[in-house]
Amino acid sequence: MKNLKSYIDQHKNRFLDELVELLKIPSISADVAYKNDVLKTADVIKIALEKAGCDKVEICETPGYPIVYGEKIINPKLPTILVYGHYDVQPADPLELWDSPPFEPIIKTTEIHPEGAIFARGACDDKGQMYMHVKAMEFMTSTNQLPCNVKFMIEGEEEVGSESLSWYVKRNQEKLANDIILISDTGMIANDIPSITTGLRGLSYVEVEVTGPNRDLHSGLYGGAVANPINILTKMIASLHDDNNHITIPGFYDNVENLSTDERAEMAKAPFSLDNYKKALDIEEVYGEKGYTTNERNSIRPTLDVNGIWGGYMGEGAKTVIASQAFAKISMRLVPNQKWEDITELFKNHFESIAPKSVTIKVTPHHGGEGYVTPIDTIAYQAANKAYTETFGVPAIPQRSGGSIPIVSLFEEELKSKTILMGFGLNSDAIHSPNEHFGIFNYLKGIETIPYFYKYFTEMSK
Ligand code: BES
Ligand code: MN
Ligand code: MN
């Protein structure tokens, strides 16, 4: 790639300014109050794709938020890369825990990012990482070095389950035909240890409701004599793990693949410091399923976590009350072969079966999706690895991630193509949390590495 470094050097301030402008728009897909901002973000992406040299850029309407699509087909005989990303972001709350407002991006240095990092909601997940692809495209088209065909597909509902994208993909198989799907929406081990994400976990997300008496009661007059839904709910939730932190739902582990001793030994070679891990989170000790390491617990093993729980009196001071209802949101991270709809059903049946007759239970499934494993004996993996070697000076380490991008398994089903996950974020970038940020080093390294993937993937496909 000719002049890549100098191009980035020359344009890096503009690259940063453009990302800052994008980050100012609060494109929170979960909250309808931000509808216009989400739509406006789609327009901004459309213009950016046009400027980057895409032809046929369109805002594709769906039942929900639109998909921004753009392509550049230089020769139908050459391979086609489909780039996927998302322009929506997570809600920013709790706002009071941000050191600077989430939609007023600022650049600050940190211990891990001595060259500076952009602080804003969506900086890393996924506006910053998605925009690297737009700028890499700009470089390749404006210097006449685009080696293959490209299609961009940027959605606005990833953080709420990608329902409209599934709708869109099922209706546009031909238009979206490709040789490989390229995504930057994951992380890497450290700025000097690049890695390629080779696995994503699946997800089943449910909401539960426990109802006891038909109204809130005086906790003195009725306490002890009727079921307290909050007591019952917490007791039921506590029973979902045993003393070894195994999940107790019958059948839950039936399809979980067991890695061989060799595979686990291979995994354990990835650089990881438990001390640094604990220090970064301010915890004395880690916690999890007996018999597995921290890295295994958050990648190859399924989990069950309460994400939110509420009910009863939560105002100031004390109110003596037995609430009529209690609620919780629960996520289960799944591993390949566990089908999310089956697991949702297992959860529902089990949860209903362990409830005492004194309450009624309602389980409402939210969204879900299957996990994914990227094969590493492919041209795409080799091309990505070669690209990292070129720009980082060392090869990439394959690593399974604990996060989920449920649409990836649907891509494989509907488009019959594999995905390569070239993530440039760090776990410490605080995605979904207050003070989310993305390193300037990571942003620019991403822009530099992506064109090499195009180059090597095209060369190796011959
Ligand atoms: N980009 C993340 C997923 C991710 C982050 C995977 C880091 C691997 C490493 C994505 O935006 C996300 O947040 N996904 C959700 C699932 C979705 C259905 C809401 C998740 O993992 O919680
Ligand atoms: Mn994301
Ligand atoms: Mn996310």
XYZ file of C-alpha atoms and ligand atoms in Angstrom:
486
model
C 0.000 0.000 0.000
C 1.672 3.125 -1.233
C 1.663 6.288 0.852
C -0.631 4.803 3.475
C 1.316 6.064 6.466
C 1.850 9.505 5.001
C -1.815 9.770 3.980
C -2.910 8.988 7.528
C -0.372 11.383 8.950
C -1.483 14.152 6.651
C -5.194 13.665 7.289
C -5.320 12.435 10.872
C -6.628 15.665 12.338
C -9.520 15.680 9.902
C -10.141 11.973 10.602
C -10.445 12.836 14.281
C -12.611 15.916 13.691
C -15.038 13.933 11.573
C -15.344 11.234 14.225
C -15.900 13.882 16.894
C -18.801 15.324 14.870
C -20.323 11.858 14.489
C -20.023 11.225 18.221
C -21.894 14.412 19.048
C -25.147 12.916 17.771
C -26.844 10.853 20.509
C -27.985 7.921 18.356
C -29.448 5.863 21.196
C -31.569 3.173 19.562
C -33.111 1.947 22.820
C -34.862 5.238 23.596
C -37.482 6.665 21.193
C -36.760 10.139 22.512
C -33.618 10.036 20.331
C -35.356 8.911 17.164
C -34.424 12.010 15.156
C -30.811 11.744 16.261
C -30.630 8.124 15.159
C -32.063 9.065 11.771
C -29.716 12.023 11.466
C -26.742 9.762 12.143
C -27.796 7.549 9.229
C -27.741 10.644 6.981
C -24.263 11.583 8.179
C -22.993 8.071 7.411
C -24.554 8.233 3.966
C -22.687 11.435 3.130
C -19.456 10.016 4.579
C -19.728 6.901 2.397
C -20.310 9.025 -0.685
C -17.276 11.154 0.115
C -15.213 8.002 0.668
C -15.870 6.962 -2.913
C -18.810 4.568 -2.649
C -21.299 4.441 -5.505
C -24.998 3.757 -5.059
C -25.187 4.945 -1.485
C -28.692 4.607 -0.093
C -30.687 4.865 3.068
C -32.643 1.627 3.039
C -35.902 1.832 4.926
C -36.900 -1.052 7.204
C -39.710 -1.520 9.744
C -37.303 0.110 12.231
C -34.205 2.262 11.801
C -32.705 2.343 8.310
C -29.680 0.489 7.000
C -27.086 2.651 5.281
C -25.803 0.801 2.228
C -23.038 1.728 -0.192
C -20.867 -0.170 -2.611
C -18.053 0.084 -5.064
C -17.866 -2.709 -7.608
C -14.692 -2.325 -9.636
C -14.712 -5.741 -11.306
C -17.238 -8.533 -10.743
C -14.428 -11.082 -11.143
C -12.619 -9.758 -8.083
C -13.571 -10.743 -4.521
C -16.168 -8.705 -2.628
C -15.774 -7.644 0.985
C -18.938 -6.791 2.915
C -18.219 -4.367 5.752
C -20.722 -4.383 8.600
C -20.910 -1.911 11.493
C -23.487 -0.071 13.588
C -24.213 3.608 14.012
C -26.453 3.287 17.077
C -25.076 3.490 20.599
C -26.015 2.370 24.101
C -27.856 4.717 26.449
C -25.388 6.895 28.365
C -26.790 6.577 31.866
C -25.852 6.815 34.678
C -24.900 10.302 33.493
C -23.494 11.424 36.842
C -20.677 8.890 36.538
C -19.245 10.490 33.391
C -16.302 12.826 33.883
C -17.395 14.766 30.789
C -20.752 14.758 28.982
C -21.181 11.611 26.836
C -22.092 13.504 23.669
C -19.478 16.237 23.970
C -16.403 14.274 22.877
C -13.072 15.271 24.366
C -9.568 13.931 23.930
C -7.607 13.015 27.046
C -4.563 10.870 27.688
C -4.720 7.831 29.966
C -2.151 5.386 31.261
C -3.064 2.905 28.531
C -3.543 5.585 25.867
C -0.563 7.956 26.205
C -1.315 9.285 22.706
C -4.802 10.268 23.786
C -8.261 8.763 23.569
C -11.622 10.174 22.511
C -14.135 10.037 25.339
C -17.770 9.779 24.236
C -20.614 7.261 24.097
C -20.029 5.163 20.975
C -16.365 6.172 20.624
C -15.306 2.512 20.533
C -18.687 0.732 20.198
C -19.091 1.179 17.333
C -18.862 4.608 15.718
C -15.085 4.871 16.046
C -14.460 1.353 14.795
C -17.032 1.601 12.020
C -15.624 4.932 10.857
C -12.107 3.438 10.521
C -13.531 1.474 7.598
C -14.949 4.580 5.974
C -11.578 6.321 6.224
C -9.674 3.246 5.012
C -12.017 3.245 2.009
C -11.341 6.943 1.428
C -7.621 6.206 1.372
C -7.946 3.327 -1.079
C -10.247 5.108 -3.533
C -8.471 8.443 -3.466
C -5.062 6.870 -4.068
C -6.376 4.401 -6.644
C -5.478 1.382 -4.565
C -8.812 -0.296 -3.961
C -7.930 -3.911 -4.847
C -11.414 -5.506 -4.804
C -15.146 -4.836 -4.571
C -16.657 -3.442 -1.387
C -20.136 -3.290 0.087
C -20.930 -1.333 3.234
C -23.900 -2.173 5.415
C -24.215 -0.029 8.533
C -27.209 -0.572 10.801
C -28.876 1.406 13.578
C -30.330 -1.272 15.843
C -27.392 -3.439 16.889
C -27.696 -2.461 20.532
C -31.339 -3.514 20.604
C -31.110 -6.836 18.791
C -30.759 -6.081 15.035
C -34.339 -7.041 14.225
C -34.617 -4.771 11.199
C -31.274 -5.934 9.872
C -32.453 -9.560 9.932
C -35.512 -8.428 8.013
C -33.299 -6.621 5.504
C -30.732 -9.412 5.058
C -33.434 -12.014 4.421
C -34.815 -9.849 1.619
C -31.529 -8.852 -0.015
C -29.405 -11.952 -0.303
C -28.280 -11.239 -3.827
C -27.505 -7.597 -3.269
C -25.420 -8.514 -0.227
C -23.573 -11.431 -1.852
C -19.924 -11.388 -0.796
C -16.793 -13.450 -0.271
C -16.131 -12.356 3.289
C -17.789 -10.180 5.914
C -15.452 -7.825 7.734
C -16.405 -6.362 11.123
C -14.628 -4.123 13.608
C -16.898 -4.258 16.644
C -14.797 -6.289 19.073
C -11.510 -5.819 20.887
C -7.880 -6.862 20.958
C -5.628 -7.913 23.828
C -3.401 -4.830 24.097
C -1.978 -2.126 21.876
C 1.217 -4.125 21.412
C -0.556 -7.513 21.303
C -2.972 -7.560 18.368
C -5.535 -10.331 18.317
C -8.268 -11.596 16.043
C -11.581 -12.437 17.660
C -12.369 -16.049 16.780
C -15.537 -16.498 18.750
C -18.599 -14.658 19.970
C -21.076 -15.886 22.534
C -24.771 -16.251 21.877
C -27.398 -14.594 23.999
C -30.801 -15.187 25.488
C -32.306 -12.186 27.240
C -35.444 -12.498 29.323
C -37.486 -10.403 31.695
C -39.249 -11.995 34.656
C -42.180 -10.746 36.694
C -43.285 -12.171 40.035
C -46.743 -11.223 41.291
C -47.989 -11.928 44.811
C -50.911 -10.195 46.523
C -53.161 -8.001 44.381
C -51.898 -4.770 45.967
C -48.991 -3.406 47.995
C -49.452 -4.363 51.656
C -48.428 -3.056 55.076
C -45.352 -5.117 55.906
C -46.348 -5.295 59.572
C -49.964 -6.294 59.117
C -49.264 -8.859 56.417
C -45.519 -9.553 56.726
C -44.737 -13.217 57.363
C -48.170 -14.404 56.280
C -48.114 -13.849 52.514
C -45.453 -14.349 49.878
C -43.284 -11.280 49.374
C -42.550 -11.218 45.610
C -39.143 -9.619 46.139
C -38.129 -12.269 48.673
C -39.379 -14.983 46.346
C -37.708 -13.534 43.260
C -34.315 -13.210 44.930
C -34.590 -16.728 46.351
C -35.447 -18.104 42.923
C -32.607 -16.208 41.263
C -30.139 -17.377 43.908
C -31.127 -20.977 43.193
C -30.093 -20.668 39.536
C -26.421 -21.261 40.483
C -25.084 -23.993 42.753
C -22.155 -23.719 45.152
C -19.693 -24.279 42.298
C -21.369 -21.544 40.252
C -22.724 -24.024 37.765
C -26.112 -23.101 36.348
C -28.835 -25.369 37.753
C -31.365 -25.221 34.910
C -31.867 -28.849 33.796
C -30.512 -29.400 30.286
C -28.714 -26.051 30.185
C -25.302 -27.609 29.474
C -26.535 -30.389 27.181
C -25.112 -28.957 23.965
C -22.138 -27.088 25.381
C -19.017 -28.149 23.560
C -16.206 -29.312 25.809
C -12.808 -28.150 24.650
C -10.011 -30.674 24.667
C -7.103 -30.346 27.060
C -4.967 -29.293 24.092
C -7.369 -26.577 23.023
C -7.537 -25.254 26.562
C -3.753 -25.300 26.827
C -3.580 -23.354 23.563
C -6.019 -20.783 24.942
C -4.031 -20.433 28.124
C -1.012 -19.277 26.100
C -2.655 -15.934 25.349
C -1.021 -13.216 27.429
C -3.140 -12.421 30.478
C -2.344 -11.028 33.903
C -4.848 -11.872 36.613
C -3.256 -9.256 38.849
C -3.780 -6.487 36.317
C -7.301 -7.733 35.680
C -8.161 -7.466 39.368
C -6.401 -4.158 39.755
C -8.266 -2.611 36.830
C -11.587 -3.544 38.423
C -10.595 -2.865 42.031
C -11.506 -6.351 43.167
C -9.774 -8.542 45.711
C -10.635 -11.808 43.975
C -12.300 -13.026 40.802
C -15.449 -15.147 40.964
C -16.983 -17.745 38.707
C -17.559 -21.300 37.670
C -15.366 -23.818 39.462
C -12.798 -25.592 37.303
C -12.301 -22.830 34.736
C -9.888 -19.959 34.338
C -10.992 -16.344 34.047
C -10.449 -16.361 30.292
C -12.432 -19.569 29.936
C -15.227 -18.300 32.143
C -15.772 -15.315 29.920
C -15.450 -16.942 26.535
C -16.003 -20.703 26.205
C -18.443 -21.116 29.103
C -22.087 -20.063 29.222
C -23.291 -17.724 31.972
C -26.431 -16.383 33.603
C -26.528 -12.864 35.002
C -29.125 -10.547 36.451
C -28.802 -7.227 34.603
C -31.394 -5.328 36.589
C -33.757 -6.003 39.465
C -36.451 -3.816 40.951
C -39.658 -3.604 42.893
C -41.085 -2.179 46.105
C -40.140 1.101 47.675
C -37.032 2.694 46.218
C -37.561 6.316 47.248
C -35.866 8.166 50.060
C -36.151 7.025 53.644
C -38.102 3.960 54.692
C -41.555 2.775 53.786
C -42.890 -0.397 55.357
C -44.388 -2.233 52.464
C -44.695 -5.620 50.819
C -44.825 -4.903 47.116
C -47.300 -6.693 44.957
C -44.706 -7.301 42.224
C -40.986 -7.794 41.633
C -39.039 -7.753 38.372
C -35.676 -8.723 36.938
C -33.885 -8.692 33.610
C -31.684 -11.709 33.045
C -29.158 -12.461 30.326
C -27.651 -15.796 29.478
C -24.470 -15.799 27.405
C -24.340 -18.930 25.323
C -21.624 -20.850 23.550
C -21.711 -22.402 20.093
C -24.227 -25.276 19.704
C -26.545 -23.895 22.395
C -29.625 -22.688 20.518
C -30.905 -19.512 22.055
C -34.579 -20.278 21.544
C -34.199 -23.667 23.210
C -32.363 -22.134 26.129
C -35.037 -19.460 26.509
C -37.639 -22.243 26.665
C -35.602 -24.217 29.224
C -35.281 -21.112 31.360
C -38.986 -20.344 31.182
C -40.068 -23.861 32.118
C -37.569 -24.114 34.942
C -38.334 -20.702 36.361
C -42.048 -21.414 36.384
C -41.493 -24.820 37.939
C -39.497 -23.551 40.926
C -42.006 -20.855 41.911
C -44.160 -21.467 44.968
C -47.935 -21.490 44.433
C -48.203 -18.244 46.412
C -47.023 -16.193 43.402
C -47.571 -16.114 39.679
C -44.682 -15.886 37.246
C -44.410 -14.283 33.867
C -41.321 -14.778 31.707
C -41.021 -12.536 28.668
C -38.263 -13.322 26.165
C -36.509 -10.297 24.692
C -33.997 -10.786 21.933
C -31.377 -13.417 21.448
C -28.968 -14.911 19.000
C -26.523 -17.717 18.418
C -22.812 -17.690 19.095
C -20.180 -17.877 16.395
C -16.762 -19.420 15.895
C -14.445 -18.159 13.152
C -12.401 -20.880 11.508
C -8.697 -19.996 11.390
C -7.670 -22.240 8.498
C -9.052 -19.772 5.946
C -7.692 -17.195 3.544
C -9.544 -14.495 5.452
C -7.838 -15.363 8.722
C -4.437 -15.552 7.067
C -4.978 -12.262 5.277
C -6.027 -10.564 8.505
C -3.051 -12.024 10.335
C -0.714 -10.797 7.616
C -2.258 -7.344 7.810
C -1.677 -7.162 11.583
C 1.865 -8.434 11.151
C 2.480 -5.661 8.633
C 1.220 -2.800 10.802
C 1.922 -4.007 14.357
C 5.155 -5.844 13.600
C 3.889 -9.015 15.297
C 1.302 -11.624 14.306
C -2.151 -11.600 15.833
C -3.287 -14.012 18.522
C -6.615 -15.792 18.003
C -8.923 -15.189 20.941
C -12.551 -15.963 21.666
C -14.573 -13.112 23.066
C -17.336 -13.145 25.642
C -19.471 -10.542 23.871
C -22.202 -11.127 21.326
C -22.987 -9.899 17.840
C -25.994 -12.128 17.154
C -26.373 -11.014 13.551
C -23.106 -12.766 12.601
C -24.650 -16.241 12.760
C -27.604 -14.989 10.717
C -25.170 -13.693 8.077
C -23.752 -17.184 7.767
C -27.215 -18.728 7.514
C -28.657 -16.263 5.011
C -25.620 -15.131 3.026
C -23.563 -18.303 3.401
C -20.451 -16.342 4.172
C -17.952 -16.278 6.966
C -17.082 -13.283 9.098
C -13.657 -12.030 10.117
C -13.627 -9.946 13.312
C -10.849 -7.368 13.282
C -11.495 -5.462 16.491
C -9.279 -2.590 17.639
C -10.882 -1.731 20.991
C -9.506 -2.622 24.415
C -11.463 -4.143 27.309
C -10.524 -1.078 29.329
C -12.261 1.231 26.823
C -15.411 1.021 28.948
C -17.920 0.216 26.218
C -21.519 0.356 27.553
C -20.131 2.061 30.687
C -19.570 5.660 31.746
C -16.464 7.263 30.215
C -16.358 5.066 27.127
C -13.328 5.935 25.029
C -11.293 4.847 22.009
C -7.565 5.327 21.680
C -6.278 7.562 18.906
C -3.537 4.981 18.369
C -6.232 2.305 17.916
C -8.292 4.451 15.564
C -5.355 5.251 13.301
C -3.899 1.717 13.498
C -7.261 0.403 12.408
C -7.322 2.726 9.413
C -3.836 1.551 8.557
C -4.451 -2.176 8.989
C -7.745 -2.461 7.081
C -6.344 -1.686 3.592
C -3.761 -4.449 4.056
C -6.557 -6.897 4.750
C -8.146 -5.886 1.441
C -4.834 -6.289 -0.344
C -3.891 -9.691 1.088
C -7.402 -11.071 0.916
C -7.566 -10.167 -2.772
C -4.109 -11.578 -3.499
C -4.773 -14.813 -1.639
C -8.143 -15.297 -3.304
C -6.551 -15.611 -6.718
N -19.749 -4.584 20.014
C -20.533 -5.241 20.988
C -20.185 -6.698 21.155
C -18.781 -7.015 21.555
C -17.948 -6.129 22.226
C -18.280 -8.259 21.233
C -16.647 -6.474 22.555
C -17.008 -8.592 21.572
C -16.174 -7.714 22.220
C -22.010 -5.106 20.612
O -22.322 -3.771 20.272
C -22.851 -5.433 21.804
O -22.856 -4.690 22.739
N -23.584 -6.552 21.751
C -24.514 -6.878 22.774
C -25.578 -7.795 22.266
C -26.724 -7.104 21.614
C -27.777 -8.106 21.189
C -27.340 -6.044 22.470
C -23.812 -7.555 23.918
O -22.814 -8.271 23.707
O -24.268 -7.372 25.033
Mn -20.974 -2.976 18.976
Mn -22.568 -2.626 22.170
